[in-house]
Amino acid sequence: MRLRPLFTKPLAAYHASIFILLIATGAIISLLTNEYIILGSILIVEYVGLLIIMLHVYEKYMKPIKKTTKAVNEFLKGNYRTRIQHTESGNIGELNNKLNELARNLSEFRMQEQMKEEQLSTVIDNTQSGLVLLDGKGYIHLVNRKFLSMFGGESGDYRSFLYYDVLENETIHETVQQTFLYERNIIESFTQVIDVDKRYIEIIGAPIFNERNMLKGAVLLLYDITHLKKLELMRKDFVANVSHELKTPITSITGFAETLLNGAMNDKKTLHSFLTIIYDESYRLQGLIEDLLTLSELEKDNFKLAKTTVHMDKLTGEIIPIIQHRAEQKGINMEMNVQEGITLQGDRERIKQVVINLLTNAINYSPENGEVILTVFDETEYVHVSVSDNGIGIDQAVIPRIFERFYRVDKARSRNTGGTGLGLAIVKHIVEVHDGHISVESEPDNGSTFHVYLPK
Ligand SMILES: Nc1ncnc2c1ncn2[C@@H]1O[C@H](COP(=O)(O)OP(=O)(O)O)[C@@H](O)[C@H]1O
Ligand SMILES: [Mg+2]
Protein backbone atom coordinates (compact mmCIF):
# COMPACT_ATOMS: atom_id res chain seq x y z
CA MET A 1 0.00 0.00 0.00
CA ARG A 2 1.46 3.34 -1.06
CA LEU A 3 1.31 6.30 1.25
CA ARG A 4 0.98 9.06 -1.28
CA PRO A 5 -2.83 8.76 -1.74
CA LEU A 6 -3.17 9.53 1.94
CA PHE A 7 -2.34 13.12 1.14
CA THR A 8 -4.80 13.67 -1.67
CA LYS A 9 -7.69 16.03 -1.10
CA PRO A 10 -10.62 13.58 -0.81
CA LEU A 11 -8.54 11.35 1.37
CA ALA A 12 -7.72 14.19 3.73
CA ALA A 13 -11.45 15.00 3.90
CA TYR A 14 -12.31 11.38 4.72
CA HIS A 15 -9.57 11.37 7.25
CA ALA A 16 -10.99 14.46 8.93
CA SER A 17 -14.49 12.91 8.93
CA ILE A 18 -13.14 9.74 10.60
CA PHE A 19 -11.51 11.89 13.22
CA ILE A 20 -14.70 13.80 13.95
CA LEU A 21 -16.60 10.49 14.07
CA LEU A 22 -14.09 9.02 16.50
CA ILE A 23 -14.21 12.05 18.80
CA ALA A 24 -18.01 11.95 18.74
CA THR A 25 -18.06 8.16 19.48
CA GLY A 26 -15.44 8.65 22.20
CA ALA A 27 -17.51 11.39 23.82
CA ILE A 28 -20.69 9.25 23.75
CA ILE A 29 -18.92 6.13 25.13
CA SER A 30 -17.12 8.18 27.85
CA LEU A 31 -20.55 9.21 29.17
CA LEU A 32 -21.46 5.52 29.59
CA THR A 33 -18.22 4.17 31.06
CA ASN A 34 -15.18 5.21 33.03
CA GLU A 35 -12.98 2.36 31.73
CA TYR A 36 -10.47 4.40 29.71
CA ILE A 37 -8.46 1.38 28.61
CA ILE A 38 -11.52 -0.22 27.03
CA LEU A 39 -12.55 3.10 25.57
CA GLY A 40 -9.07 3.64 24.09
CA SER A 41 -8.99 0.09 22.61
CA ILE A 42 -12.43 0.48 21.04
CA LEU A 43 -11.46 3.79 19.49
CA ILE A 44 -8.17 2.44 18.10
CA VAL A 45 -9.87 -0.66 16.61
CA GLU A 46 -12.59 1.52 15.19
CA TYR A 47 -10.03 3.93 13.74
CA VAL A 48 -8.00 1.19 12.09
CA GLY A 49 -11.18 -0.46 10.76
CA LEU A 50 -12.46 2.76 9.25
CA LEU A 51 -9.06 3.55 7.77
CA ILE A 52 -8.95 0.17 6.03
CA ILE A 53 -12.47 0.62 4.66
CA MET A 54 -11.58 4.10 3.49
CA LEU A 55 -8.44 3.00 1.65
CA HIS A 56 -10.35 0.13 0.06
CA VAL A 57 -13.06 2.48 -1.21
CA TYR A 58 -10.42 4.83 -2.51
CA GLU A 59 -8.44 2.15 -4.39
CA LYS A 60 -11.51 0.34 -5.69
CA TYR A 61 -13.73 3.24 -6.77
CA MET A 62 -12.17 6.66 -6.50
CA LYS A 63 -8.87 5.96 -8.25
CA PRO A 64 -10.39 4.20 -11.32
CA ILE A 65 -12.98 6.98 -11.68
CA LYS A 66 -10.22 9.58 -11.62
CA LYS A 67 -8.32 7.63 -14.27
CA THR A 68 -11.43 7.37 -16.41
CA THR A 69 -12.16 11.08 -16.00
CA LYS A 70 -8.65 11.91 -17.17
CA ALA A 71 -9.10 9.77 -20.28
CA VAL A 72 -12.51 11.31 -21.03
CA ASN A 73 -10.87 14.74 -20.80
CA GLU A 74 -8.38 13.59 -23.46
CA PHE A 75 -11.30 12.43 -25.66
CA LEU A 76 -12.92 15.83 -25.26
CA LYS A 77 -9.72 17.43 -26.50
CA GLY A 78 -9.98 15.25 -29.61
CA ASN A 79 -7.25 12.75 -28.68
CA TYR A 80 -9.22 9.68 -29.72
CA ARG A 81 -6.11 7.53 -29.70
CA THR A 82 -5.99 7.64 -25.88
CA ARG A 83 -7.07 4.34 -24.23
CA ILE A 84 -7.95 3.63 -20.59
CA GLN A 85 -5.50 1.03 -19.25
CA HIS A 86 -7.33 -0.92 -16.53
CA THR A 87 -7.61 -4.26 -14.84
CA GLU A 88 -10.93 -3.61 -13.13
CA SER A 89 -13.89 -5.87 -13.61
CA GLY A 90 -17.45 -5.08 -12.65
CA ASN A 91 -19.24 -1.81 -13.45
CA ILE A 92 -16.18 0.38 -13.70
CA GLY A 93 -14.36 -2.17 -15.86
CA GLU A 94 -17.36 -2.34 -18.19
CA LEU A 95 -17.58 1.45 -18.34
CA ASN A 96 -13.90 1.65 -19.29
CA ASN A 97 -14.32 -0.98 -22.03
CA LYS A 98 -17.29 0.91 -23.47
CA LEU A 99 -15.38 4.19 -23.37
CA ASN A 100 -12.41 2.61 -25.15
CA GLU A 101 -14.76 1.30 -27.83
CA LEU A 102 -16.34 4.73 -28.19
CA ALA A 103 -12.90 6.27 -28.64
CA ARG A 104 -12.05 3.68 -31.29
CA ASN A 105 -15.27 4.46 -33.20
CA LEU A 106 -14.71 8.19 -32.96
CA SER A 107 -11.15 7.82 -34.20
CA GLU A 108 -12.32 5.75 -37.18
CA PHE A 109 -15.12 8.20 -37.90
CA ARG A 110 -12.71 11.10 -37.83
CA MET A 111 -10.32 9.31 -40.17
CA GLN A 112 -13.15 8.76 -42.66
CA GLU A 113 -14.19 12.39 -42.36
CA GLN A 114 -10.62 13.50 -42.96
CA MET A 115 -10.39 11.27 -46.01
CA LYS A 116 -13.63 12.66 -47.40
CA GLU A 117 -12.45 16.19 -46.75
CA GLU A 118 -9.15 15.50 -48.47
CA GLN A 119 -10.90 13.96 -51.47
CA LEU A 120 -13.21 16.95 -51.74
CA SER A 121 -10.40 19.47 -51.48
CA THR A 122 -8.36 17.52 -54.06
CA VAL A 123 -11.31 17.70 -56.45
CA ILE A 124 -11.90 21.38 -55.75
CA ASP A 125 -8.23 22.26 -56.11
CA ASN A 126 -7.76 20.32 -59.31
CA THR A 127 -10.82 21.47 -61.22
CA GLN A 128 -9.86 23.46 -64.24
CA SER A 129 -12.18 26.30 -63.32
CA GLY A 130 -11.73 28.91 -60.64
CA LEU A 131 -14.04 28.42 -57.66
CA VAL A 132 -15.11 30.80 -54.89
CA LEU A 133 -17.49 29.93 -52.05
CA LEU A 134 -19.38 32.80 -50.40
CA ASP A 135 -21.69 32.80 -47.41
CA GLY A 136 -25.00 34.68 -47.28
CA LYS A 137 -23.30 37.82 -46.03
CA GLY A 138 -20.77 37.90 -48.83
CA TYR A 139 -17.78 36.60 -46.88
CA ILE A 140 -15.42 34.37 -48.83
CA HIS A 141 -15.00 30.92 -47.31
CA LEU A 142 -12.98 29.16 -49.95
CA VAL A 143 -11.02 29.86 -53.13
CA ASN A 144 -9.37 27.07 -55.08
CA ARG A 145 -5.95 26.82 -56.68
CA LYS A 146 -7.16 27.60 -60.20
CA PHE A 147 -8.77 30.79 -58.94
CA LEU A 148 -5.46 31.84 -57.37
CA SER A 149 -3.63 31.14 -60.61
CA MET A 150 -6.13 33.37 -62.43
CA PHE A 151 -6.24 36.26 -59.98
CA GLY A 152 -2.98 35.90 -58.04
CA GLY A 153 -2.41 35.99 -54.30
CA GLU A 154 -2.80 33.30 -51.68
CA SER A 155 -5.96 31.88 -50.21
CA GLY A 156 -5.34 33.85 -47.00
CA ASP A 157 -5.70 37.06 -49.04
CA TYR A 158 -9.33 36.16 -49.77
CA ARG A 159 -10.61 33.85 -47.05
CA SER A 160 -12.79 35.51 -44.37
CA PHE A 161 -12.90 38.79 -46.32
CA LEU A 162 -15.94 40.39 -47.91
CA TYR A 163 -15.86 39.66 -51.65
CA TYR A 164 -16.10 43.33 -52.63
CA ASP A 165 -13.15 44.21 -50.42
CA VAL A 166 -10.75 41.76 -52.04
CA LEU A 167 -12.06 41.32 -55.59
CA GLU A 168 -11.81 44.38 -57.79
CA ASN A 169 -13.61 43.15 -60.87
CA GLU A 170 -16.96 44.89 -61.43
CA THR A 171 -18.44 41.97 -63.35
CA ILE A 172 -17.75 39.65 -60.41
CA HIS A 173 -19.50 42.12 -58.08
CA GLU A 174 -22.53 42.31 -60.38
CA THR A 175 -22.67 38.54 -60.73
CA VAL A 176 -22.68 38.07 -56.94
CA GLN A 177 -25.31 40.78 -56.43
CA GLN A 178 -27.59 39.34 -59.10
CA THR A 179 -27.14 35.78 -57.85
CA PHE A 180 -28.24 36.92 -54.37
CA LEU A 181 -31.02 39.12 -55.73
CA TYR A 182 -32.62 36.73 -58.23
CA GLU A 183 -31.58 33.52 -56.43
CA ARG A 184 -30.80 31.73 -59.67
CA ASN A 185 -27.74 31.00 -61.84
CA ILE A 186 -26.24 34.10 -63.41
CA ILE A 187 -23.79 33.88 -66.32
CA GLU A 188 -21.55 36.79 -67.29
CA SER A 189 -18.20 37.22 -69.00
CA PHE A 190 -15.34 39.65 -68.89
CA THR A 191 -11.85 40.13 -70.21
CA GLN A 192 -8.73 40.18 -68.13
CA VAL A 193 -5.45 41.64 -69.31
CA ILE A 194 -2.29 40.19 -67.77
CA ASP A 195 0.82 41.90 -69.17
CA VAL A 196 -0.01 41.79 -72.88
CA ASP A 197 -2.10 38.67 -72.68
CA LYS A 198 -5.84 39.15 -73.05
CA ARG A 199 -7.92 36.42 -71.47
CA TYR A 200 -11.64 35.86 -71.74
CA ILE A 201 -13.31 34.64 -68.55
CA GLU A 202 -16.84 33.35 -68.15
CA ILE A 203 -18.29 33.57 -64.66
CA ILE A 204 -21.25 31.61 -63.33
CA GLY A 205 -22.85 32.57 -60.02
CA ALA A 206 -24.94 29.78 -58.46
CA PRO A 207 -26.97 30.30 -55.26
CA ILE A 208 -26.78 27.74 -52.43
CA PHE A 209 -29.90 26.97 -50.38
CA ASN A 210 -30.34 25.26 -47.03
CA GLU A 211 -32.88 22.50 -46.23
CA ARG A 212 -35.58 25.11 -45.69
CA ASN A 213 -34.88 26.58 -49.13
CA MET A 214 -33.36 29.74 -47.69
CA LEU A 215 -30.40 31.35 -49.42
CA LYS A 216 -27.23 30.31 -47.62
CA GLY A 217 -24.55 31.62 -49.94
CA ALA A 218 -23.25 31.29 -53.47
CA VAL A 219 -20.63 29.50 -55.52
CA LEU A 220 -18.78 31.38 -58.23
CA LEU A 221 -17.26 29.38 -61.07
CA LEU A 222 -14.78 31.07 -63.40
CA TYR A 223 -13.84 29.49 -66.73
CA ASP A 224 -11.07 30.60 -69.03
CA ILE A 225 -12.80 30.64 -72.43
CA THR A 226 -9.94 32.31 -74.32
CA HIS A 227 -9.45 29.33 -76.65
CA LEU A 228 -13.16 29.28 -77.51
CA LYS A 229 -13.14 33.03 -78.15
CA LYS A 230 -10.11 32.63 -80.39
CA LEU A 231 -11.86 29.91 -82.37
CA GLU A 232 -14.90 32.13 -82.69
CA LEU A 233 -12.75 35.03 -83.87
CA MET A 234 -10.97 32.76 -86.34
CA ARG A 235 -14.29 31.56 -87.70
CA LYS A 236 -15.55 35.13 -88.04
CA ASP A 237 -12.31 36.16 -89.77
CA PHE A 238 -12.58 33.20 -92.09
CA VAL A 239 -16.15 34.03 -93.08
CA ALA A 240 -15.18 37.67 -93.63
CA ASN A 241 -12.17 36.63 -95.74
CA VAL A 242 -14.15 34.17 -97.84
CA SER A 243 -16.86 36.75 -98.49
CA HIS A 244 -14.26 39.30 -99.46
CA GLU A 245 -12.40 36.88 -101.75
CA LEU A 246 -15.62 35.83 -103.46
CA LYS A 247 -16.85 39.37 -103.84
CA THR A 248 -13.89 40.64 -105.87
CA PRO A 249 -14.24 38.32 -108.89
CA ILE A 250 -18.03 38.44 -108.80
CA THR A 251 -18.07 42.25 -108.81
CA SER A 252 -15.68 42.18 -111.72
CA ILE A 253 -17.74 39.62 -113.68
CA THR A 254 -20.99 41.51 -113.06
CA GLY A 255 -19.42 44.84 -114.02
CA PHE A 256 -17.90 43.67 -117.30
CA ALA A 257 -21.01 41.68 -118.29
CA GLU A 258 -23.16 44.73 -117.59
CA THR A 259 -20.91 46.98 -119.69
CA LEU A 260 -21.10 44.46 -122.54
CA LEU A 261 -24.88 44.28 -122.32
CA ASN A 262 -25.10 48.06 -122.32
CA GLY A 263 -23.65 48.12 -125.81
CA ALA A 264 -19.91 47.42 -125.52
CA MET A 265 -20.43 43.96 -127.04
CA ASN A 266 -20.92 45.52 -130.43
CA ASP A 267 -17.24 46.37 -130.51
CA LYS A 268 -15.44 43.15 -131.36
CA LYS A 269 -12.16 44.07 -129.66
CA THR A 270 -13.83 45.17 -126.43
CA LEU A 271 -16.04 42.09 -126.49
CA HIS A 272 -13.03 39.82 -126.70
CA SER A 273 -11.07 41.63 -124.02
CA PHE A 274 -14.01 41.79 -121.59
CA LEU A 275 -14.92 38.16 -122.17
CA THR A 276 -11.31 37.23 -121.44
CA ILE A 277 -11.54 39.09 -118.11
CA ILE A 278 -14.85 37.42 -117.31
CA TYR A 279 -13.33 34.04 -118.15
CA ASP A 280 -10.25 34.68 -115.98
CA GLU A 281 -12.35 35.86 -113.06
CA SER A 282 -14.66 32.84 -113.30
CA TYR A 283 -11.59 30.66 -113.40
CA ARG A 284 -10.27 32.30 -110.25
CA LEU A 285 -13.67 31.86 -108.62
CA GLN A 286 -13.64 28.19 -109.52
CA GLY A 287 -10.15 27.77 -108.07
CA LEU A 288 -11.18 29.49 -104.86
CA ILE A 289 -14.28 27.35 -104.46
CA GLU A 290 -12.30 24.19 -105.15
CA ASP A 291 -9.71 25.14 -102.54
CA LEU A 292 -12.43 25.94 -100.01
CA LEU A 293 -14.10 22.61 -100.64
CA THR A 294 -10.76 20.81 -100.27
CA LEU A 295 -10.14 22.54 -96.93
CA SER A 296 -13.59 21.83 -95.58
CA GLU A 297 -13.26 18.22 -96.71
CA LEU A 298 -9.93 17.91 -94.85
CA GLU A 299 -11.44 19.43 -91.72
CA LYS A 300 -14.47 17.17 -91.54
CA ASP A 301 -14.68 15.24 -88.29
CA ASN A 302 -15.00 11.91 -90.04
CA PHE A 303 -12.35 12.67 -92.65
CA LYS A 304 -10.46 9.56 -93.72
CA LEU A 305 -7.43 9.31 -95.95
CA ALA A 306 -7.79 6.92 -98.88
CA LYS A 307 -4.44 5.26 -98.18
CA THR A 308 -2.73 3.10 -100.79
CA THR A 309 0.86 2.34 -101.73
CA VAL A 310 2.05 5.48 -103.50
CA HIS A 311 4.93 5.15 -105.98
CA MET A 312 6.59 8.52 -105.77
CA ASP A 313 8.37 8.35 -109.16
CA LYS A 314 5.09 7.56 -110.94
CA LEU A 315 3.32 10.31 -109.05
CA THR A 316 5.87 12.99 -109.95
CA GLY A 317 5.78 11.76 -113.54
CA GLU A 318 2.06 12.58 -113.64
CA ILE A 319 2.63 16.03 -112.23
CA ILE A 320 5.19 17.23 -114.78
CA PRO A 321 2.73 17.75 -117.68
CA ILE A 322 0.44 19.76 -115.39
CA ILE A 323 3.24 22.05 -114.25
CA GLN A 324 5.43 22.11 -117.35
CA HIS A 325 3.11 24.37 -119.33
CA ARG A 326 3.20 27.04 -116.62
CA ALA A 327 6.97 26.80 -116.19
CA GLU A 328 7.53 27.14 -119.93
CA GLN A 329 5.38 30.25 -120.10
CA LYS A 330 7.77 31.90 -117.65
CA GLY A 331 10.86 30.32 -119.17
CA ILE A 332 11.56 28.54 -115.91
CA ASN A 333 13.91 25.61 -115.87
CA MET A 334 12.42 22.64 -114.04
CA GLU A 335 14.72 20.04 -112.58
CA MET A 336 13.51 16.73 -111.22
CA ASN A 337 15.62 14.75 -108.84
CA VAL A 338 13.51 11.78 -107.89
CA GLN A 339 15.02 8.66 -106.36
CA GLU A 340 13.64 5.59 -108.05
CA GLY A 341 11.40 3.01 -106.45
CA ILE A 342 10.37 5.00 -103.37
CA THR A 343 6.95 4.12 -101.99
CA LEU A 344 4.89 5.24 -99.04
CA GLN A 345 1.48 4.54 -97.56
CA GLY A 346 -0.71 7.55 -98.15
CA ASP A 347 -3.53 9.23 -99.99
CA ARG A 348 -2.27 9.49 -103.56
CA GLU A 349 -4.45 12.37 -104.75
CA ARG A 350 -3.74 14.44 -101.63
CA ILE A 351 0.02 13.94 -101.86
CA LYS A 352 -0.16 14.90 -105.51
CA GLN A 353 -1.91 18.10 -104.46
CA VAL A 354 0.88 18.89 -101.98
CA VAL A 355 3.56 18.62 -104.67
CA ILE A 356 1.48 20.58 -107.22
CA ASN A 357 0.80 23.42 -104.76
CA LEU A 358 4.46 23.71 -103.79
CA LEU A 359 5.65 23.63 -107.41
CA THR A 360 3.01 26.18 -108.44
CA ASN A 361 4.20 28.55 -105.71
CA ALA A 362 7.84 27.99 -106.67
CA ILE A 363 7.03 28.99 -110.25
CA ASN A 364 4.72 31.86 -109.29
CA TYR A 365 7.17 33.46 -106.87
CA SER A 366 10.21 33.14 -109.13
CA PRO A 367 11.34 35.61 -111.75
CA GLU A 368 11.32 34.79 -115.47
CA ASN A 369 14.04 32.28 -116.39
CA GLY A 370 14.32 31.13 -112.83
CA GLU A 371 15.00 27.61 -111.66
CA VAL A 372 12.82 25.20 -109.76
CA ILE A 373 14.09 21.90 -108.37
CA LEU A 374 11.97 19.03 -107.10
CA THR A 375 13.77 16.31 -105.16
CA VAL A 376 12.32 13.16 -103.64
CA PHE A 377 14.57 11.13 -101.32
CA ASP A 378 14.27 8.14 -99.12
CA GLU A 379 15.16 8.89 -95.49
CA THR A 380 14.65 5.58 -93.61
CA GLU A 381 11.41 6.41 -91.82
CA TYR A 382 10.36 9.28 -94.04
CA VAL A 383 10.08 10.22 -97.66
CA HIS A 384 11.64 13.65 -98.00
CA VAL A 385 10.11 15.84 -100.72
CA SER A 386 11.69 19.23 -101.27
CA VAL A 387 10.85 22.05 -103.66
CA SER A 388 13.42 24.82 -104.16
CA ASP A 389 13.31 27.97 -106.20
CA ASN A 390 15.58 30.97 -106.69
CA GLY A 391 12.68 33.39 -106.46
CA ILE A 392 11.68 36.32 -104.26
CA GLY A 393 12.03 34.43 -100.97
CA ILE A 394 10.14 35.08 -97.76
CA ASP A 395 10.98 37.26 -94.78
CA GLN A 396 11.86 35.15 -91.73
CA ALA A 397 9.27 36.96 -89.63
CA VAL A 398 6.31 35.95 -91.80
CA ILE A 399 7.30 32.34 -92.49
CA PRO A 400 5.01 30.97 -89.75
CA ARG A 401 2.13 33.01 -91.17
CA ILE A 402 2.25 31.80 -94.77
CA PHE A 403 0.43 28.61 -93.75
CA GLU A 404 -2.54 30.62 -92.45
CA ARG A 405 -5.58 30.74 -94.64
CA PHE A 406 -5.65 33.74 -96.98
CA TYR A 407 -2.33 35.05 -95.76
CA ARG A 408 -0.18 36.40 -98.59
CA VAL A 409 2.99 38.42 -98.34
CA ASP A 410 2.03 40.38 -101.42
CA LYS A 411 -1.70 40.32 -102.11
CA ALA A 412 -1.57 41.82 -105.59
CA ARG A 413 1.21 39.51 -106.73
CA SER A 414 -0.59 36.46 -105.45
CA ARG A 415 -3.81 37.51 -107.15
CA ASN A 416 -2.06 38.14 -110.45
CA THR A 417 -0.72 34.61 -110.47
CA GLY A 418 -4.18 33.20 -109.75
CA GLY A 419 -3.38 32.49 -106.08
CA THR A 420 -6.16 32.00 -103.59
CA GLY A 421 -4.07 32.27 -100.42
CA LEU A 422 -5.19 28.76 -99.49
CA GLY A 423 -2.53 26.66 -101.21
CA LEU A 424 -0.14 26.31 -98.27
CA ALA A 425 -2.96 25.94 -95.74
CA ILE A 426 -4.08 22.92 -97.75
CA VAL A 427 -0.49 21.60 -98.00
CA LYS A 428 0.01 21.84 -94.24
CA HIS A 429 -3.29 20.15 -93.54
CA ILE A 430 -2.58 17.23 -95.86
CA VAL A 431 0.94 16.77 -94.46
CA GLU A 432 -0.39 16.78 -90.91
CA VAL A 433 -3.16 14.26 -91.53
CA HIS A 434 -0.41 12.01 -92.88
CA ASP A 435 1.48 12.52 -89.57
CA GLY A 436 4.24 14.25 -91.47
CA HIS A 437 5.80 17.67 -91.03
CA ILE A 438 6.83 20.62 -93.13
CA SER A 439 9.58 23.23 -92.83
CA VAL A 440 10.77 26.22 -94.84
CA GLU A 441 14.18 27.68 -95.50
CA SER A 442 14.04 31.05 -97.14
CA GLU A 443 15.72 34.39 -97.49
CA PRO A 444 14.32 37.43 -99.27
CA ASP A 445 15.61 37.63 -102.86
CA ASN A 446 17.46 34.39 -102.42
CA GLY A 447 14.79 31.79 -103.07
CA SER A 448 12.96 29.33 -100.87
CA THR A 449 13.05 25.63 -100.15
CA PHE A 450 10.02 23.82 -98.75
CA HIS A 451 10.77 20.46 -97.09
CA VAL A 452 8.01 17.95 -96.60
CA TYR A 453 8.59 14.76 -94.60
CA LEU A 454 5.99 12.04 -95.02
CA PRO A 455 6.17 8.87 -92.94
CA LYS A 456 6.41 5.78 -95.08
N1 LIG B 1 8.07 29.63 -103.04
C1 LIG B 1 7.67 30.79 -102.49
N2 LIG B 1 8.46 31.89 -102.58
C2 LIG B 1 8.07 33.05 -102.01
N3 LIG B 1 6.93 33.24 -101.36
C3 LIG B 1 6.08 32.19 -101.26
C4 LIG B 1 6.42 30.91 -101.79
N4 LIG B 1 5.41 30.06 -101.52
C5 LIG B 1 4.49 30.79 -100.85
N5 LIG B 1 4.88 32.05 -100.68
C6 LIG B 1 4.17 33.12 -99.94
O1 LIG B 1 3.18 32.51 -99.14
C7 LIG B 1 1.89 33.01 -99.46
C8 LIG B 1 0.86 31.93 -99.28
O2 LIG B 1 1.02 30.90 -100.22
P1 LIG B 1 -0.25 30.11 -100.69
O3 LIG B 1 -0.96 29.61 -99.50
O4 LIG B 1 0.17 29.09 -101.69
O5 LIG B 1 -1.17 31.20 -101.32
P2 LIG B 1 -1.11 31.87 -102.77
O6 LIG B 1 0.02 31.28 -103.50
O7 LIG B 1 -2.40 31.54 -103.34
O8 LIG B 1 -0.96 33.31 -102.49
C9 LIG B 1 2.03 33.52 -100.87
O9 LIG B 1 1.08 34.52 -101.14
C10 LIG B 1 3.44 34.06 -100.88
O10 LIG B 1 3.45 35.34 -100.35
MG1 LIG C 1 -0.12 29.13 -103.79
Coordinates of C-alpha atoms and ligand atoms in Angstrom, one line a residue, residues 291 356-358 360-362 364-365 408 414 417-425 427, ligand 2:
D291 CA -9.7 25.1 -102.5
I356 CA 1.5 20.6 -107.2
N357 CA 0.8 23.4 -104.8
L358 CA 4.5 23.7 -103.8
T360 CA 3.0 26.2 -108.4
N361 CA 4.2 28.5 -105.7
A362 CA 7.8 28.0 -106.7
N364 CA 4.7 31.9 -109.3
Y365 CA 7.2 33.5 -106.9
R408 CA -0.2 36.4 -98.6
S414 CA -0.6 36.5 -105.5
T417 CA -0.7 34.6 -110.5
G418 CA -4.2 33.2 -109.7
G419 CA -3.4 32.5 -106.1
T420 CA -6.2 32.0 -103.6
G421 CA -4.1 32.3 -100.4
L422 CA -5.2 28.8 -99.5
G423 CA -2.5 26.7 -101.2
L424 CA -0.1 26.3 -98.3
A425 CA -3.0 25.9 -95.7
V427 CA -0.5 21.6 -98.0
Ligands
MG2 MG -0.1 29.1 -103.8

